[in-house]
Amino acid sequence: MQRIRLRYTKRGRLRFTSHRDFQRAFERALRRAEVPMAYSAGFTPHPKVSYANAAPTGTGSEAEYLEIALTAQRDPAQLRELLNESLPDGLDVTDSVEARTSGLADRLQASVWELRLDGVAPEDAEKAVAAFLAAETVEVERRTKNGMRSFDARAAVATLEAHAPEALRPQADRPGDRPCAILRLVVRHVTPAVRPDDVLSGLRAVADLAPPVPAAVTRLAQGLFDEETGTVTDPLAPDREAVTAAPIAHQGSAD
């Protein structure tokens, strides 16, 4: 059995696609591309697809990950092309690699998010960010299926910066010509999960920052978190390294 790991996007209007809707669209693309999927056992077999840390509905993403199990060998690059021909625009497979290591989900330790705040002046966003980072804890509330839950949104935020749009290459979904601030933040994956809207609630709590329209939120990356540099690294890199190392190891054993 071959396992393939894929990185895919949710862009434009597709950011409003629920995870269940994406599952249906992806499984339909697997059938159209005639991918030799492995299936689970039991009365209702389903394709062996493992989804890892999907972004919340309503957020865009450049870095979603999943793993599929195949009954026959396929070239990862060709498989990516076939799936992109069958997926709707906005759901695009941008990377594929054969799984040569374990624990993909364990490598998704943090996410890089971009929040576009239309109607917010960059200097106001900078003051709010400074207040948020200066706080030891920032208590926020979120409604869950068990009612309202209170938790600290500050501890999970590794970095948080405010910029004017011209200071960055905008990657959020909604450009505009009125005042606008861009937030870039790295959020560790903790329990309970801290989402971008929780950070916005924290900014409102500590600095009364309230964008007049909903923020356009995009996940730019997720993967291993480097504590020293505060950066997030590619979770598929270990698989690529294992692929390139295998021929070298084989040649060494032959010698």
Coordinates of C-alpha atoms in Angstrom, one line a residue:
M1 CA 0.0 0.0 0.0
Q2 CA 1.3 3.4 -1.0
R3 CA 0.6 6.6 1.1
I4 CA 0.6 10.0 -0.6
R5 CA 0.5 13.3 1.4
L6 CA -1.0 16.4 -0.3
R7 CA -1.0 20.1 0.4
Y8 CA -4.0 21.9 -0.9
T9 CA -5.6 25.4 -0.8
K10 CA -9.0 27.0 -0.1
R11 CA -9.2 30.2 -2.0
G12 CA -11.8 32.8 -2.9
R13 CA -15.4 31.8 -2.3
L14 CA -14.3 28.2 -1.5
R15 CA -13.1 29.4 1.9
F16 CA -16.8 29.2 2.9
T17 CA -16.8 25.5 2.1
S18 CA -17.4 23.4 5.1
H19 CA -15.0 20.5 5.8
R20 CA -17.8 18.0 5.0
D21 CA -18.4 19.7 1.7
F22 CA -14.7 19.6 0.9
Q23 CA -14.6 15.9 1.8
R24 CA -17.4 15.2 -0.8
A25 CA -15.7 17.3 -3.5
F26 CA -12.4 15.6 -2.9
E27 CA -13.7 12.1 -2.9
R28 CA -15.6 12.9 -6.2
A29 CA -12.3 14.1 -7.6
L30 CA -10.6 10.9 -6.6
R31 CA -13.2 8.9 -8.5
R32 CA -13.0 11.1 -11.6
A33 CA -9.2 10.9 -11.6
E34 CA -9.5 7.1 -11.2
V35 CA -7.1 7.0 -8.3
P36 CA -6.7 3.4 -7.0
M37 CA -7.9 4.2 -3.5
A38 CA -7.7 1.8 -0.5
Y39 CA -11.0 1.4 1.3
S40 CA -11.9 0.7 4.9
A41 CA -13.5 -2.5 5.9
G42 CA -17.0 -3.0 7.3
F43 CA -20.6 -2.5 6.0
T44 CA -19.9 1.1 4.7
P45 CA -16.4 1.1 3.2
H46 CA -15.0 4.6 2.5
P47 CA -11.8 5.8 1.0
K48 CA -8.8 5.9 3.3
V49 CA -8.3 9.6 3.6
S50 CA -6.8 11.3 6.7
Y51 CA -7.5 15.0 7.1
A52 CA -5.1 16.9 9.4
N53 CA -6.1 20.1 11.2
A54 CA -8.5 21.6 8.7
A55 CA -9.0 25.4 8.8
P56 CA -12.3 26.7 10.2
T57 CA -15.1 27.4 7.7
G58 CA -15.0 31.0 6.4
T59 CA -11.2 31.2 6.4
G60 CA -9.0 30.9 3.3
S61 CA -5.9 28.7 3.4
E62 CA -2.7 28.1 1.4
A63 CA -1.7 25.2 3.6
E64 CA -4.1 22.4 4.2
Y65 CA -2.9 18.8 4.4
L66 CA -4.2 15.3 4.0
E67 CA -3.0 11.8 3.4
I68 CA -4.4 9.1 1.1
A69 CA -3.8 5.4 0.9
L70 CA -3.5 3.7 -2.5
T71 CA -3.6 0.1 -3.6
A72 CA -1.2 0.6 -6.5
Q73 CA 1.8 2.8 -7.0
R74 CA 1.3 6.3 -8.5
D75 CA 3.7 9.1 -9.2
P76 CA 2.9 11.9 -6.7
A77 CA 3.4 14.7 -9.3
Q78 CA 1.2 13.1 -11.9
L79 CA -1.4 12.4 -9.2
R80 CA -1.5 16.0 -8.2
E81 CA -2.1 17.1 -11.8
L82 CA -5.0 14.6 -12.2
L83 CA -6.7 15.7 -9.0
N84 CA -6.4 19.4 -10.0
E85 CA -8.1 18.6 -13.3
S86 CA -11.1 17.2 -11.3
L87 CA -11.2 19.7 -8.4
P88 CA -13.1 23.0 -8.5
D89 CA -11.1 26.3 -8.9
G90 CA -10.0 27.4 -5.5
L91 CA -9.4 23.9 -4.2
D92 CA -6.0 23.3 -5.7
V93 CA -3.4 20.7 -4.8
T94 CA -0.1 22.5 -4.6
D95 CA 2.3 19.8 -3.4
S96 CA 2.4 16.0 -3.2
V97 CA 5.0 13.6 -1.8
E98 CA 5.1 9.9 -1.0
A99 CA 4.8 9.4 2.8
R100 CA 8.2 8.0 3.9
T101 CA 7.9 9.0 7.6
S102 CA 5.3 8.8 10.3
G103 CA 3.4 11.4 12.2
L104 CA 2.3 14.1 9.8
A105 CA -0.4 15.4 12.2
D106 CA 2.3 15.6 14.9
R107 CA 4.3 18.0 12.7
L108 CA 1.4 20.5 12.5
Q109 CA 2.5 22.4 15.6
A110 CA 1.7 25.9 14.6
S111 CA 0.0 28.1 11.8
V112 CA 0.9 31.3 10.2
W113 CA -2.2 33.5 9.7
E114 CA -2.9 36.7 7.8
L115 CA -5.8 38.8 8.8
R116 CA -6.9 41.7 6.6
L117 CA -8.8 44.4 8.7
D118 CA -10.6 46.7 6.3
G119 CA -11.6 50.0 7.8
V120 CA -8.8 49.8 10.5
A121 CA -5.9 52.2 10.3
P122 CA -2.5 50.5 10.6
E123 CA -1.4 52.7 13.5
D124 CA -4.6 51.7 15.5
A125 CA -3.8 48.0 14.8
E126 CA -0.2 48.5 15.9
K127 CA -1.3 50.0 19.3
A128 CA -3.7 47.1 19.8
V129 CA -1.0 44.6 19.0
A130 CA 1.3 46.2 21.5
A131 CA -1.3 46.0 24.2
F132 CA -2.1 42.4 23.4
L133 CA 1.6 41.3 23.5
A134 CA 2.2 43.2 26.7
A135 CA -0.6 41.3 28.5
E136 CA 0.3 38.2 30.5
T137 CA -3.1 36.7 29.7
V138 CA -6.0 37.7 27.5
E139 CA -9.2 35.9 28.5
V140 CA -11.8 35.5 25.7
E141 CA -15.0 33.5 25.4
R142 CA -16.2 31.3 22.6
R143 CA -19.5 29.4 22.3
T144 CA -19.1 25.7 22.0
K145 CA -21.6 22.8 21.8
N146 CA -21.4 22.7 25.6
G147 CA -22.1 26.4 26.0
M148 CA -19.7 29.4 26.5
R149 CA -16.1 28.6 27.3
S150 CA -13.5 31.0 28.6
F151 CA -9.8 30.6 27.9
D152 CA -6.5 32.5 27.4
A153 CA -5.8 33.5 23.8
R154 CA -2.4 35.1 24.6
A155 CA -0.3 32.1 25.5
A156 CA -0.8 30.4 22.1
V157 CA 0.4 33.5 20.1
A158 CA 4.1 33.2 19.3
T159 CA 4.3 36.3 17.2
L160 CA 1.9 39.1 16.2
E161 CA 2.7 42.0 13.9
A162 CA 0.6 44.8 12.3
H163 CA 1.5 46.2 8.8
A164 CA 0.1 48.5 6.2
P165 CA -1.0 46.6 3.0
E166 CA 1.8 48.1 0.9
A167 CA 4.3 46.7 3.4
L168 CA 3.3 43.1 2.4
R169 CA 2.2 41.2 -0.6
P170 CA -1.5 40.9 0.3
Q171 CA -2.6 37.3 0.3
A172 CA -6.0 37.7 1.9
D173 CA -9.2 37.4 -0.2
R174 CA -10.6 40.9 -0.2
P175 CA -8.6 44.0 -1.3
G176 CA -9.9 47.5 -0.8
D177 CA -9.0 51.2 -1.1
R178 CA -10.1 52.4 2.3
P179 CA -8.0 52.3 5.5
C180 CA -6.7 48.8 6.1
A181 CA -4.3 47.0 8.4
I182 CA -2.8 43.6 7.9
L183 CA -2.0 41.3 10.9
R184 CA 0.5 38.5 10.6
L185 CA 0.6 36.0 13.5
V186 CA 2.0 32.6 14.4
V187 CA -0.3 30.6 16.6
R188 CA 0.7 27.4 18.3
H189 CA -1.7 24.5 18.1
V190 CA -2.8 24.0 21.7
T191 CA -5.8 22.7 23.6
P192 CA -8.2 24.3 23.5
A193 CA -7.4 25.5 20.0
V194 CA -6.9 29.3 19.6
R195 CA -8.3 30.5 16.3
P196 CA -7.8 33.8 14.5
D197 CA -11.2 35.1 15.6
D198 CA -10.2 34.4 19.2
V199 CA -7.1 36.7 18.7
L200 CA -9.5 39.3 17.3
S201 CA -11.7 39.0 20.4
G202 CA -8.5 39.5 22.5
L203 CA -7.6 42.6 20.6
R204 CA -11.1 43.9 21.2
A205 CA -10.8 43.1 24.9
V206 CA -7.4 44.8 25.5
A207 CA -7.6 47.7 23.1
D208 CA -11.2 48.0 22.0
L209 CA -10.1 47.2 18.4
A210 CA -13.3 46.4 16.5
P211 CA -13.1 46.2 12.7
P212 CA -16.3 47.6 11.0
V213 CA -16.5 44.5 8.7
P214 CA -15.4 40.9 9.3
A215 CA -11.8 40.2 8.8
A216 CA -10.6 38.3 5.7
V217 CA -8.5 35.5 7.2
T218 CA -6.0 33.3 5.4
R219 CA -3.7 30.5 6.7
L220 CA -0.4 30.9 4.9
A221 CA 1.5 28.0 6.4
Q222 CA 1.4 25.3 9.1
G223 CA 4.0 22.9 10.2
L224 CA 6.8 22.4 12.7
F225 CA 7.4 25.4 15.0
D226 CA 11.0 26.6 15.6
E227 CA 11.1 28.1 19.0
E228 CA 14.4 29.9 18.4
T229 CA 13.4 31.7 15.2
G230 CA 9.6 31.8 15.7
T231 CA 9.1 30.3 12.2
V232 CA 6.9 27.5 10.9
T233 CA 8.6 25.0 8.6
D234 CA 7.3 22.7 5.8
P235 CA 5.8 19.5 7.3
L236 CA 6.4 17.6 4.1
A237 CA 10.2 18.2 4.1
P238 CA 11.1 15.1 6.1
D239 CA 9.3 12.9 3.5
R240 CA 11.1 14.6 0.6
E241 CA 14.4 14.2 2.4
A242 CA 13.7 10.5 3.0
V243 CA 13.0 10.0 -0.7
T244 CA 16.3 11.6 -1.7
A245 CA 18.3 9.8 1.0
A246 CA 17.0 6.4 0.0
P247 CA 19.0 6.0 -3.3
I248 CA 22.2 7.2 -1.5
A249 CA 21.7 4.6 1.3
H250 CA 21.0 1.9 -1.3
Q251 CA 24.2 2.8 -3.2
G252 CA 26.2 2.7 0.0
S253 CA 25.0 -0.8 0.9
A254 CA 25.9 -2.0 -2.6
D255 CA 29.4 -0.8 -2.2

